[in-house]
mmCIF file of C-alpha atoms in Angstrom:
data_model
loop_
_atom_site.group_PDB
_atom_site.id
_atom_site.type_symbol
_atom_site.label_atom_id
_atom_site.label_comp_id
_atom_site.label_asym_id
_atom_site.label_seq_id
_atom_site.Cartn_x
_atom_site.Cartn_y
_atom_site.Cartn_z
ATOM 1 C CA UNK A 1 -27.310 7.908 10.684
ATOM 2 C CA UNK A 2 -25.915 5.417 13.331
ATOM 3 C CA UNK A 3 -29.424 3.961 13.666
ATOM 4 C CA UNK A 4 -30.078 2.562 10.296
ATOM 5 C CA UNK A 5 -26.122 2.594 8.773
ATOM 6 C CA UNK A 6 -24.207 -0.714 8.382
ATOM 7 C CA UNK A 7 -21.550 -1.384 10.729
ATOM 8 C CA UNK A 8 -18.108 -0.765 9.213
ATOM 9 C CA UNK A 9 -16.379 -4.390 8.911
ATOM 10 C CA UNK A 10 -12.686 -4.163 10.099
ATOM 11 C CA UNK A 11 -10.801 -7.412 8.691
ATOM 12 C CA UNK A 12 -7.737 -8.484 10.557
ATOM 13 C CA UNK A 13 -5.385 -11.090 11.219
ATOM 14 C CA UNK A 14 -3.221 -10.322 14.511
ATOM 15 C CA UNK A 15 -0.302 -11.012 12.657
ATOM 16 C CA UNK A 16 0.057 -7.749 10.905
ATOM 17 C CA UNK A 17 1.306 -4.852 12.978
ATOM 18 C CA UNK A 18 -0.688 -2.638 10.445
ATOM 19 C CA UNK A 19 -3.585 -4.525 11.849
ATOM 20 C CA UNK A 20 -2.734 -4.097 15.538
ATOM 21 C CA UNK A 21 -2.058 0.105 14.695
ATOM 22 C CA UNK A 22 -5.328 0.396 12.770
ATOM 23 C CA UNK A 23 -6.994 -1.282 15.620
ATOM 24 C CA UNK A 24 -6.212 1.371 18.193
ATOM 25 C CA UNK A 25 -7.834 4.065 15.703
ATOM 26 C CA UNK A 26 -10.877 2.147 13.816
ATOM 27 C CA UNK A 27 -13.692 2.725 16.486
ATOM 28 C CA UNK A 28 -13.211 6.007 17.546
ATOM 29 C CA UNK A 29 -12.754 7.063 13.472
ATOM 30 C CA UNK A 30 -16.222 5.388 13.288
ATOM 31 C CA UNK A 31 -17.869 6.616 16.080
ATOM 32 C CA UNK A 32 -16.889 10.460 15.066
ATOM 33 C CA UNK A 33 -19.240 9.645 12.052
ATOM 34 C CA UNK A 34 -22.072 7.633 14.493
ATOM 35 C CA UNK A 35 -20.865 4.285 13.185
ATOM 36 C CA UNK A 36 -20.117 1.223 14.569
ATOM 37 C CA UNK A 37 -17.543 -1.355 13.955
ATOM 38 C CA UNK A 38 -17.309 -5.126 13.047
ATOM 39 C CA UNK A 39 -14.196 -6.696 13.986
ATOM 40 C CA UNK A 40 -13.827 -9.557 11.591
ATOM 41 C CA UNK A 41 -10.740 -11.811 12.074
ATOM 42 C CA UNK A 42 -9.429 -14.052 9.128
ATOM 43 C CA UNK A 43 -6.569 -15.951 8.530
ATOM 44 C CA UNK A 44 -3.980 -14.154 6.301
ATOM 45 C CA UNK A 45 -1.617 -17.277 5.845
ATOM 46 C CA UNK A 46 -4.473 -19.167 4.025
ATOM 47 C CA UNK A 47 -5.078 -16.576 1.497
ATOM 48 C CA UNK A 48 -1.418 -15.530 1.089
ATOM 49 C CA UNK A 49 -0.696 -19.110 -0.338
ATOM 50 C CA UNK A 50 -4.164 -20.339 -1.758
ATOM 51 C CA UNK A 51 -5.318 -17.140 -3.407
ATOM 52 C CA UNK A 52 -2.490 -14.726 -4.081
ATOM 53 C CA UNK A 53 0.109 -17.429 -4.805
ATOM 54 C CA UNK A 54 2.278 -15.819 -2.594
ATOM 55 C CA UNK A 55 4.567 -18.808 -1.469
ATOM 56 C CA UNK A 56 7.712 -16.776 -0.444
ATOM 57 C CA UNK A 57 7.992 -15.354 3.129
ATOM 58 C CA UNK A 58 6.930 -11.674 2.991
ATOM 59 C CA UNK A 59 10.065 -10.424 4.640
ATOM 60 C CA UNK A 60 12.361 -12.308 2.365
ATOM 61 C CA UNK A 61 11.312 -10.462 -0.863
ATOM 62 C CA UNK A 62 14.018 -8.483 -1.607
ATOM 63 C CA UNK A 63 13.756 -4.672 -1.438
ATOM 64 C CA UNK A 64 10.043 -5.058 -0.453
ATOM 65 C CA UNK A 65 11.051 -6.980 2.986
ATOM 66 C CA UNK A 66 13.574 -4.395 3.387
ATOM 67 C CA UNK A 67 11.066 -1.478 3.301
ATOM 68 C CA UNK A 68 8.551 -3.162 5.471
ATOM 69 C CA UNK A 69 11.153 -3.667 8.340
ATOM 70 C CA UNK A 70 11.715 -0.082 8.150
ATOM 71 C CA UNK A 71 7.912 1.174 7.736
ATOM 72 C CA UNK A 72 6.909 -0.723 10.723
ATOM 73 C CA UNK A 73 8.585 0.860 13.515
ATOM 74 C CA UNK A 74 8.318 4.400 11.394
ATOM 75 C CA UNK A 75 4.485 4.150 11.381
ATOM 76 C CA UNK A 76 4.365 2.946 14.859
ATOM 77 C CA UNK A 77 6.006 6.121 15.645
ATOM 78 C CA UNK A 78 3.397 7.954 13.541
ATOM 79 C CA UNK A 79 0.484 6.753 15.178
ATOM 80 C CA UNK A 80 2.364 7.359 18.561
ATOM 81 C CA UNK A 81 1.938 3.564 19.696
ATOM 82 C CA UNK A 82 4.393 1.369 21.607
ATOM 83 C CA UNK A 83 5.815 -1.483 19.285
ATOM 84 C CA UNK A 84 7.829 -4.053 20.019
ATOM 85 C CA UNK A 85 7.031 -7.506 17.718
ATOM 86 C CA UNK A 86 7.482 -10.646 18.587
ATOM 87 C CA UNK A 87 8.768 -11.126 15.278
ATOM 88 C CA UNK A 88 6.398 -12.316 11.915
ATOM 89 C CA UNK A 89 7.695 -15.712 11.560
ATOM 90 C CA UNK A 90 7.337 -16.531 15.111
ATOM 91 C CA UNK A 91 3.649 -15.978 15.605
ATOM 92 C CA UNK A 92 1.039 -18.452 14.255
ATOM 93 C CA UNK A 93 -2.164 -16.526 14.643
ATOM 94 C CA UNK A 94 -4.655 -19.411 14.236
ATOM 95 C CA UNK A 95 -5.427 -19.971 17.525
ATOM 96 C CA UNK A 96 -5.790 -16.441 18.299
ATOM 97 C CA UNK A 97 -7.989 -16.125 15.501
ATOM 98 C CA UNK A 98 -10.157 -18.881 16.507
ATOM 99 C CA UNK A 99 -10.339 -17.953 19.977
ATOM 100 C CA UNK A 100 -11.594 -14.534 18.768
ATOM 101 C CA UNK A 101 -14.832 -16.134 16.966
ATOM 102 C CA UNK A 102 -15.422 -18.300 20.092
ATOM 103 C CA UNK A 103 -15.851 -15.330 22.173
ATOM 104 C CA UNK A 104 -17.134 -13.276 20.154
ATOM 105 C CA UNK A 105 -20.333 -15.610 19.862
ATOM 106 C CA UNK A 106 -20.719 -15.139 23.340
ATOM 107 C CA UNK A 107 -19.900 -11.623 23.732
ATOM 108 C CA UNK A 108 -18.766 -9.334 20.743
ATOM 109 C CA UNK A 109 -17.398 -6.412 23.262
ATOM 110 C CA UNK A 110 -15.294 -9.344 25.025
ATOM 111 C CA UNK A 111 -14.096 -10.319 21.801
ATOM 112 C CA UNK A 112 -12.642 -7.072 20.941
ATOM 113 C CA UNK A 113 -11.056 -6.727 24.157
ATOM 114 C CA UNK A 114 -9.551 -10.109 23.901
ATOM 115 C CA UNK A 115 -8.681 -8.959 20.386
ATOM 116 C CA UNK A 116 -6.529 -5.573 21.704
ATOM 117 C CA UNK A 117 -5.028 -8.133 24.205
ATOM 118 C CA UNK A 118 -3.734 -10.332 21.782
ATOM 119 C CA UNK A 119 -2.530 -7.063 19.464
ATOM 120 C CA UNK A 120 -0.247 -6.373 22.689
ATOM 121 C CA UNK A 121 1.081 -9.679 23.519
ATOM 122 C CA UNK A 122 2.497 -9.778 19.882
ATOM 123 C CA UNK A 123 3.232 -6.371 19.150
ATOM 124 C CA UNK A 124 3.938 -4.376 22.028
ATOM 125 C CA UNK A 125 5.086 -7.487 24.478
ATOM 126 C CA UNK A 126 7.043 -9.024 21.833
ATOM 127 C CA UNK A 127 5.219 -12.592 22.945
ATOM 128 C CA UNK A 128 3.388 -14.174 20.290
ATOM 129 C CA UNK A 129 0.637 -15.856 21.836
ATOM 130 C CA UNK A 130 0.804 -19.106 19.757
ATOM 131 C CA UNK A 131 -0.120 -22.017 22.515
ATOM 132 C CA UNK A 132 -3.484 -22.756 23.660
ATOM 133 C CA UNK A 133 -2.723 -21.929 27.125
ATOM 134 C CA UNK A 134 -1.069 -18.668 25.951
ATOM 135 C CA UNK A 135 -4.626 -17.924 24.432
ATOM 136 C CA UNK A 136 -6.311 -19.155 27.840
ATOM 137 C CA UNK A 137 -4.130 -16.730 29.547
ATOM 138 C CA UNK A 138 -4.926 -13.698 27.344
ATOM 139 C CA UNK A 139 -8.802 -14.570 27.294
ATOM 140 C CA UNK A 140 -8.667 -14.615 31.145
ATOM 141 C CA UNK A 141 -6.786 -11.458 31.537
ATOM 142 C CA UNK A 142 -9.886 -9.506 29.620
ATOM 143 C CA UNK A 143 -12.217 -11.231 32.005
ATOM 144 C CA UNK A 144 -13.425 -14.560 29.852
ATOM 145 C CA UNK A 145 -14.970 -16.711 32.697
ATOM 146 C CA UNK A 146 -13.131 -20.079 32.113
ATOM 147 C CA UNK A 147 -16.303 -21.867 33.524
ATOM 148 C CA UNK A 148 -18.091 -20.605 30.867
ATOM 149 C CA UNK A 149 -15.522 -21.167 27.727
ATOM 150 C CA UNK A 150 -12.682 -23.756 28.091
ATOM 151 C CA UNK A 151 -10.798 -21.799 25.642
ATOM 152 C CA UNK A 152 -7.432 -23.305 25.494
ATOM 153 C CA UNK A 153 -9.281 -26.673 24.500
ATOM 154 C CA UNK A 154 -11.916 -25.318 22.274
ATOM 155 C CA UNK A 155 -9.275 -23.797 20.094
ATOM 156 C CA UNK A 156 -8.086 -26.870 19.241
ATOM 157 C CA UNK A 157 -11.195 -28.617 18.421
ATOM 158 C CA UNK A 158 -13.071 -29.068 15.193
ATOM 159 C CA UNK A 159 -15.608 -26.293 15.418
ATOM 160 C CA UNK A 160 -13.176 -23.757 16.053
ATOM 161 C CA UNK A 161 -10.917 -24.465 13.095
ATOM 162 C CA UNK A 162 -14.230 -24.819 10.705
ATOM 163 C CA UNK A 163 -15.444 -21.366 12.251
ATOM 164 C CA UNK A 164 -12.077 -19.924 11.243
ATOM 165 C CA UNK A 165 -12.182 -21.158 7.836
ATOM 166 C CA UNK A 166 -15.498 -20.223 7.108
ATOM 167 C CA UNK A 167 -15.022 -16.474 8.249
ATOM 168 C CA UNK A 168 -11.535 -16.642 6.008
ATOM 169 C CA UNK A 169 -13.705 -17.849 3.305
ATOM 170 C CA UNK A 170 -16.133 -14.865 3.748
ATOM 171 C CA UNK A 171 -13.355 -12.536 3.957
ATOM 172 C CA UNK A 172 -12.156 -13.695 0.193
ATOM 173 C CA UNK A 173 -15.881 -13.956 -0.775
ATOM 174 C CA UNK A 174 -16.126 -10.169 0.268
ATOM 175 C CA UNK A 175 -12.471 -9.626 -1.689
ATOM 176 C CA UNK A 176 -10.536 -9.037 1.278
ATOM 177 C CA UNK A 177 -6.604 -10.105 0.262
ATOM 178 C CA UNK A 178 -4.715 -8.172 2.960
ATOM 179 C CA UNK A 179 -4.697 -7.243 6.614
ATOM 180 C CA UNK A 180 -6.029 -4.583 7.609
ATOM 181 C CA UNK A 181 -8.647 -4.131 5.568
ATOM 182 C CA UNK A 182 -11.986 -1.733 5.864
ATOM 183 C CA UNK A 183 -15.136 -2.067 3.927
ATOM 184 C CA UNK A 184 -17.415 0.865 4.620
ATOM 185 C CA UNK A 185 -20.822 0.621 2.861
ATOM 186 C CA UNK A 186 -19.603 -1.889 0.218
ATOM 187 C CA UNK A 187 -16.360 0.238 -0.342
ATOM 188 C CA UNK A 188 -13.040 -1.449 0.686
ATOM 189 C CA UNK A 189 -10.078 -0.088 1.829
ATOM 190 C CA UNK A 190 -6.928 -1.860 2.484
ATOM 191 C CA UNK A 191 -3.902 -0.195 5.149
ATOM 192 C CA UNK A 192 -3.601 1.069 8.043
ATOM 193 C CA UNK A 193 -2.460 4.124 6.073
ATOM 194 C CA UNK A 194 -5.829 4.489 4.327
ATOM 195 C CA UNK A 195 -7.771 5.310 7.491
ATOM 196 C CA UNK A 196 -7.506 8.697 6.496
ATOM 197 C CA UNK A 197 -9.593 7.677 3.564
ATOM 198 C CA UNK A 198 -11.773 5.862 4.985
ATOM 199 C CA UNK A 199 -12.597 8.570 7.091
ATOM 200 C CA UNK A 200 -12.965 11.038 4.181
ATOM 201 C CA UNK A 201 -15.418 8.235 2.539
ATOM 202 C CA UNK A 202 -17.587 8.125 5.658
ATOM 203 C CA UNK A 203 -17.346 12.276 5.945
ATOM 204 C CA UNK A 204 -18.566 12.915 2.340
ATOM 205 C CA UNK A 205 -20.624 9.817 2.037
ATOM 206 C CA UNK A 206 -18.290 8.171 -0.997
ATOM 207 C CA UNK A 207 -16.862 10.654 -3.994
ATOM 208 C CA UNK B 1 15.985 25.194 4.209
ATOM 209 C CA UNK B 2 15.801 25.440 0.463
ATOM 210 C CA UNK B 3 19.181 26.633 -0.133
ATOM 211 C CA UNK B 4 21.122 23.274 1.668
ATOM 212 C CA UNK B 5 18.372 20.582 1.674
ATOM 213 C CA UNK B 6 18.747 18.206 -0.998
ATOM 214 C CA UNK B 7 16.279 17.586 -3.628
ATOM 215 C CA UNK B 8 13.081 15.215 -2.909
ATOM 216 C CA UNK B 9 13.377 11.995 -5.253
ATOM 217 C CA UNK B 10 10.396 11.170 -7.183
ATOM 218 C CA UNK B 11 10.808 7.622 -8.678
ATOM 219 C CA UNK B 12 8.446 6.782 -11.094
ATOM 220 C CA UNK B 13 7.421 4.512 -14.241
ATOM 221 C CA UNK B 14 4.999 6.065 -16.304
ATOM 222 C CA UNK B 15 2.781 2.729 -16.269
ATOM 223 C CA UNK B 16 1.449 3.508 -13.230
ATOM 224 C CA UNK B 17 -1.629 5.650 -12.366
ATOM 225 C CA UNK B 18 -0.623 6.392 -9.365
ATOM 226 C CA UNK B 19 2.710 7.475 -10.662
ATOM 227 C CA UNK B 20 0.293 10.131 -12.722
ATOM 228 C CA UNK B 21 -1.751 10.906 -9.486
ATOM 229 C CA UNK B 22 1.632 11.651 -7.697
ATOM 230 C CA UNK B 23 3.088 13.599 -10.468
ATOM 231 C CA UNK B 24 0.582 16.198 -10.260
ATOM 232 C CA UNK B 25 1.033 16.926 -6.727
ATOM 233 C CA UNK B 26 4.441 16.304 -5.668
ATOM 234 C CA UNK B 27 6.332 19.387 -6.854
ATOM 235 C CA UNK B 28 3.563 21.481 -4.938
ATOM 236 C CA UNK B 29 4.192 19.707 -1.861
ATOM 237 C CA UNK B 30 7.966 20.096 -1.922
ATOM 238 C CA UNK B 31 7.795 23.577 -2.729
ATOM 239 C CA UNK B 32 5.590 24.328 0.350
ATOM 240 C CA UNK B 33 8.489 23.245 2.758
ATOM 241 C CA UNK B 34 11.107 24.661 0.125
ATOM 242 C CA UNK B 35 12.311 21.841 -1.333
ATOM 243 C CA UNK B 36 12.507 20.882 -5.167
ATOM 244 C CA UNK B 37 11.989 17.791 -6.718
ATOM 245 C CA UNK B 38 14.019 15.275 -8.744
ATOM 246 C CA UNK B 39 12.197 13.253 -11.064
ATOM 247 C CA UNK B 40 13.447 9.850 -11.838
ATOM 248 C CA UNK B 41 12.289 7.332 -13.982
ATOM 249 C CA UNK B 42 12.882 3.697 -14.139
ATOM 250 C CA UNK B 43 11.564 0.680 -15.620
ATOM 251 C CA UNK B 44 9.285 -1.275 -13.263
ATOM 252 C CA UNK B 45 8.438 -4.129 -15.403
ATOM 253 C CA UNK B 46 12.374 -5.218 -15.255
ATOM 254 C CA UNK B 47 12.097 -4.885 -10.988
ATOM 255 C CA UNK B 48 9.211 -6.736 -10.600
ATOM 256 C CA UNK B 49 10.469 -9.997 -12.592
ATOM 257 C CA UNK B 50 14.033 -10.045 -11.832
ATOM 258 C CA UNK B 51 13.745 -8.281 -8.301
ATOM 259 C CA UNK B 52 10.483 -9.297 -6.692
ATOM 260 C CA UNK B 53 10.087 -12.405 -8.324
ATOM 261 C CA UNK B 54 6.115 -11.256 -9.641
ATOM 262 C CA UNK B 55 6.063 -13.257 -12.817
ATOM 263 C CA UNK B 56 2.050 -13.197 -12.656
ATOM 264 C CA UNK B 57 0.524 -9.716 -14.610
ATOM 265 C CA UNK B 58 -0.548 -7.943 -11.847
ATOM 266 C CA UNK B 59 -4.277 -7.858 -12.829
ATOM 267 C CA UNK B 60 -4.211 -11.257 -13.028
ATOM 268 C CA UNK B 61 -3.901 -11.799 -9.305
ATOM 269 C CA UNK B 62 -7.046 -12.728 -7.714
ATOM 270 C CA UNK B 63 -8.699 -10.416 -5.103
ATOM 271 C CA UNK B 64 -5.481 -7.796 -5.359
ATOM 272 C CA UNK B 65 -6.459 -7.253 -9.158
ATOM 273 C CA UNK B 66 -10.210 -6.528 -8.289
ATOM 274 C CA UNK B 67 -9.159 -4.264 -5.787
ATOM 275 C CA UNK B 68 -6.835 -2.239 -7.948
ATOM 276 C CA UNK B 69 -9.144 -1.900 -10.887
ATOM 277 C CA UNK B 70 -11.744 -0.274 -8.247
ATOM 278 C CA UNK B 71 -9.171 1.655 -6.268
ATOM 279 C CA UNK B 72 -7.560 3.446 -9.175
ATOM 280 C CA UNK B 73 -10.771 5.427 -10.753
ATOM 281 C CA UNK B 74 -11.614 6.180 -7.376
ATOM 282 C CA UNK B 75 -8.439 7.494 -6.336
ATOM 283 C CA UNK B 76 -8.645 9.569 -9.371
ATOM 284 C CA UNK B 77 -11.778 11.118 -8.106
ATOM 285 C CA UNK B 78 -10.107 11.631 -4.827
ATOM 286 C CA UNK B 79 -7.369 13.374 -6.326
ATOM 287 C CA UNK B 80 -9.829 15.482 -8.200
ATOM 288 C CA UNK B 81 -7.966 14.154 -11.594
ATOM 289 C CA UNK B 82 -9.265 13.364 -14.877
ATOM 290 C CA UNK B 83 -8.525 9.631 -15.702
ATOM 291 C CA UNK B 84 -9.097 7.135 -18.681
ATOM 292 C CA UNK B 85 -6.645 4.750 -18.811
ATOM 293 C CA UNK B 86 -4.816 3.499 -21.680
ATOM 294 C CA UNK B 87 -4.712 0.259 -19.831
ATOM 295 C CA UNK B 88 -1.766 -1.453 -17.814
ATOM 296 C CA UNK B 89 -1.025 -4.372 -20.373
ATOM 297 C CA UNK B 90 -1.224 -2.021 -23.359
ATOM 298 C CA UNK B 91 1.562 0.362 -22.331
ATOM 299 C CA UNK B 92 5.054 -0.824 -22.720
ATOM 300 C CA UNK B 93 7.084 2.540 -21.016
ATOM 301 C CA UNK B 94 10.358 1.663 -22.013
ATOM 302 C CA UNK B 95 11.009 4.192 -24.821
ATOM 303 C CA UNK B 96 9.025 6.820 -22.678
ATOM 304 C CA UNK B 97 11.374 6.188 -20.054
ATOM 305 C CA UNK B 98 14.352 6.246 -21.880
ATOM 306 C CA UNK B 99 13.235 9.743 -23.576
ATOM 307 C CA UNK B 100 12.815 11.349 -20.151
ATOM 308 C CA UNK B 101 16.644 10.733 -19.601
ATOM 309 C CA UNK B 102 17.490 11.982 -22.951
ATOM 310 C CA UNK B 103 15.454 14.978 -22.523
ATOM 311 C CA UNK B 104 16.470 15.453 -18.770
ATOM 312 C CA UNK B 105 20.089 15.700 -20.116
ATOM 313 C CA UNK B 106 19.259 18.509 -22.072
ATOM 314 C CA UNK B 107 16.935 20.248 -19.557
ATOM 315 C CA UNK B 108 15.365 18.970 -16.377
ATOM 316 C CA UNK B 109 12.374 21.203 -16.719
ATOM 317 C CA UNK B 110 11.812 20.127 -20.208
ATOM 318 C CA UNK B 111 11.908 16.948 -19.008
ATOM 319 C CA UNK B 112 9.230 17.171 -16.158
ATOM 320 C CA UNK B 113 6.674 18.843 -19.147
ATOM 321 C CA UNK B 114 7.820 15.814 -21.116
ATOM 322 C CA UNK B 115 6.692 13.565 -18.337
ATOM 323 C CA UNK B 116 3.663 15.393 -17.629
ATOM 324 C CA UNK B 117 2.695 14.771 -21.535
ATOM 325 C CA UNK B 118 3.176 11.125 -21.373
ATOM 326 C CA UNK B 119 1.350 10.519 -18.038
ATOM 327 C CA UNK B 120 -1.407 12.409 -19.884
ATOM 328 C CA UNK B 121 -1.303 10.307 -23.105
ATOM 329 C CA UNK B 122 -1.712 6.827 -21.362
ATOM 330 C CA UNK B 123 -3.659 8.015 -18.181
ATOM 331 C CA UNK B 124 -6.223 10.802 -19.518
ATOM 332 C CA UNK B 125 -6.386 10.499 -23.014
ATOM 333 C CA UNK B 126 -5.992 6.527 -22.798
ATOM 334 C CA UNK B 127 -3.101 6.726 -25.564
ATOM 335 C CA UNK B 128 -0.254 4.461 -24.244
ATOM 336 C CA UNK B 129 2.691 6.124 -25.922
ATOM 337 C CA UNK B 130 4.432 3.054 -27.143
ATOM 338 C CA UNK B 131 6.334 3.974 -30.444
ATOM 339 C CA UNK B 132 9.220 6.247 -31.134
ATOM 340 C CA UNK B 133 6.910 8.264 -33.306
ATOM 341 C CA UNK B 134 4.505 8.736 -30.441
ATOM 342 C CA UNK B 135 7.379 9.650 -28.058
ATOM 343 C CA UNK B 136 8.687 12.156 -30.631
ATOM 344 C CA UNK B 137 5.149 14.051 -31.038
ATOM 345 C CA UNK B 138 4.857 13.827 -26.903
ATOM 346 C CA UNK B 139 8.405 15.316 -26.990
ATOM 347 C CA UNK B 140 7.279 17.979 -29.600
ATOM 348 C CA UNK B 141 4.063 18.917 -28.147
ATOM 349 C CA UNK B 142 5.952 20.177 -24.939
ATOM 350 C CA UNK B 143 8.542 22.020 -27.168
ATOM 351 C CA UNK B 144 11.740 19.299 -27.978
ATOM 352 C CA UNK B 145 13.529 20.819 -30.663
ATOM 353 C CA UNK B 146 13.630 17.903 -33.236
ATOM 354 C CA UNK B 147 17.020 19.651 -34.569
ATOM 355 C CA UNK B 148 18.704 19.381 -31.207
ATOM 356 C CA UNK B 149 17.564 15.680 -30.243
ATOM 357 C CA UNK B 150 16.197 13.126 -33.082
ATOM 358 C CA UNK B 151 14.372 11.341 -30.073
ATOM 359 C CA UNK B 152 12.605 8.836 -32.272
ATOM 360 C CA UNK B 153 16.095 7.582 -33.419
ATOM 361 C CA UNK B 154 17.792 8.261 -30.154
ATOM 362 C CA UNK B 155 15.559 5.905 -27.806
ATOM 363 C CA UNK B 156 16.029 3.075 -29.904
ATOM 364 C CA UNK B 157 19.617 3.240 -29.732
ATOM 365 C CA UNK B 158 22.032 1.403 -27.420
ATOM 366 C CA UNK B 159 23.014 4.685 -25.152
ATOM 367 C CA UNK B 160 19.171 5.227 -24.395
ATOM 368 C CA UNK B 161 18.617 1.432 -23.141
ATOM 369 C CA UNK B 162 22.035 1.369 -21.376
ATOM 370 C CA UNK B 163 20.961 4.843 -19.417
ATOM 371 C CA UNK B 164 17.569 3.550 -18.942
ATOM 372 C CA UNK B 165 19.070 0.566 -17.146
ATOM 373 C CA UNK B 166 21.576 2.416 -14.912
ATOM 374 C CA UNK B 167 18.696 4.664 -13.805
ATOM 375 C CA UNK B 168 17.016 1.086 -12.973
ATOM 376 C CA UNK B 169 19.850 -0.045 -11.336
ATOM 377 C CA UNK B 170 20.047 3.137 -9.209
ATOM 378 C CA UNK B 171 16.241 2.707 -8.259
ATOM 379 C CA UNK B 172 17.007 -0.886 -6.712
ATOM 380 C CA UNK B 173 20.352 0.260 -5.194
ATOM 381 C CA UNK B 174 18.163 2.982 -3.304
ATOM 382 C CA UNK B 175 15.551 0.447 -2.287
ATOM 383 C CA UNK B 176 13.124 1.233 -4.652
ATOM 384 C CA UNK B 177 10.474 -1.647 -5.351
ATOM 385 C CA UNK B 178 7.360 -0.151 -6.625
ATOM 386 C CA UNK B 179 6.184 3.113 -8.298
ATOM 387 C CA UNK B 180 5.981 5.851 -7.253
ATOM 388 C CA UNK B 181 8.621 6.145 -4.609
ATOM 389 C CA UNK B 182 9.481 9.315 -2.679
ATOM 390 C CA UNK B 183 12.751 9.620 -0.930
ATOM 391 C CA UNK B 184 12.933 12.384 1.331
ATOM 392 C CA UNK B 185 16.242 13.146 3.296
ATOM 393 C CA UNK B 186 17.163 9.246 3.114
ATOM 394 C CA UNK B 187 13.475 8.107 3.912
ATOM 395 C CA UNK B 188 11.543 6.101 1.744
ATOM 396 C CA UNK B 189 7.878 6.096 0.931
ATOM 397 C CA UNK B 190 5.934 4.150 -1.156
ATOM 398 C CA UNK B 191 2.587 4.929 -3.183
ATOM 399 C CA UNK B 192 0.631 7.936 -4.178
ATOM 400 C CA UNK B 193 -1.642 7.220 -0.856
ATOM 401 C CA UNK B 194 1.618 8.203 1.284
ATOM 402 C CA UNK B 195 2.133 11.511 0.126
ATOM 403 C CA UNK B 196 0.398 12.894 3.397
ATOM 404 C CA UNK B 197 3.092 11.005 5.381
ATOM 405 C CA UNK B 198 5.909 12.642 2.899
ATOM 406 C CA UNK B 199 4.373 15.820 3.687
ATOM 407 C CA UNK B 200 4.356 15.324 7.442
ATOM 408 C CA UNK B 201 8.022 14.323 7.417
ATOM 409 C CA UNK B 202 8.853 17.576 5.743
ATOM 410 C CA UNK B 203 7.100 19.442 8.288
ATOM 411 C CA UNK B 204 8.432 17.543 11.401
ATOM 412 C CA UNK B 205 11.946 16.936 9.791
ATOM 413 C CA UNK B 206 11.178 13.394 10.355
ATOM 414 C CA UNK B 207 9.316 11.559 13.647
#
């Protein structure tokens, strides 16, 4: 199966703790079924406002915001993961998402390591990696050669911005509206709490 | 445990197919842990508009609406349940929800049977039970004695309307914002796809 099957798409924005939770599971889950995973960063804030018409900050929605605040640490415990958030409203993930794609162009394996590092900064160390300098530090931590790519400069330039726009458009074209989202053989699943369904879909070949 | 533990609250609006799916599972799940379930109907449309500020019909939200349309029959297959919907926009569930509480006052066991009947009308037989006459037929089908309660008349009267308002306010006061929602020992879980977490919570006594 591994030889011919398409990779699973893992669409994410670094902003979501559920994306962080899922990022710690999806590769191992896929590997159990002989499948690989393509990590694809997109910019959730753009979709929320422009596509879904959600203009109100998520945490301020009555009831739903309270549920979210209670659910996130509970799900971290359920997954058995360390969790200390930098705060949903303190993190503008655009630079991190742009950097992901620039690194992915060089080395997709390194891009996954970088993504895990970014998730850890924000969701474990409560340090939102907002600035180009923080992005460069995170990239250096996982072994990006600064001589090969000056990432602090690159994320601020037009090609990186355009690249993230293109990838976010691709997410929308694929039907993505939330993070994390998994696409398995054309079938879409939203949410870290649906990894069990992704697993079922792979095991049973759909249902 | 069964003797002292509080019942699990199962909050639902008949409108949601996910509520229908959950209704076929929650009592058996709870029983495995020696727990009972209190079924509590509320009026989701009131909460959506007044509390969550969702003025746009759910199915018309781009991307999200498409996902929902694909996910619902998929989840029906996953649960192994018959499913043929009467259509989200064709069902005004207020009469059914009011009737549920009137019957519950007489006999909570009968109220559950009535609720299952209503779920079946709309989500299996594609027949939205909107009118007082349909409600009365559904109630008669499960054995409500018309001489004991003229439900077609009662659902149109002020006490039934007030009762549903009170119960919907109670849902909001409990933090409910979606259907189905389960509350287990003060811990809230939203969604039929989280029954596995409800099960885990009961098994482990929280985490």
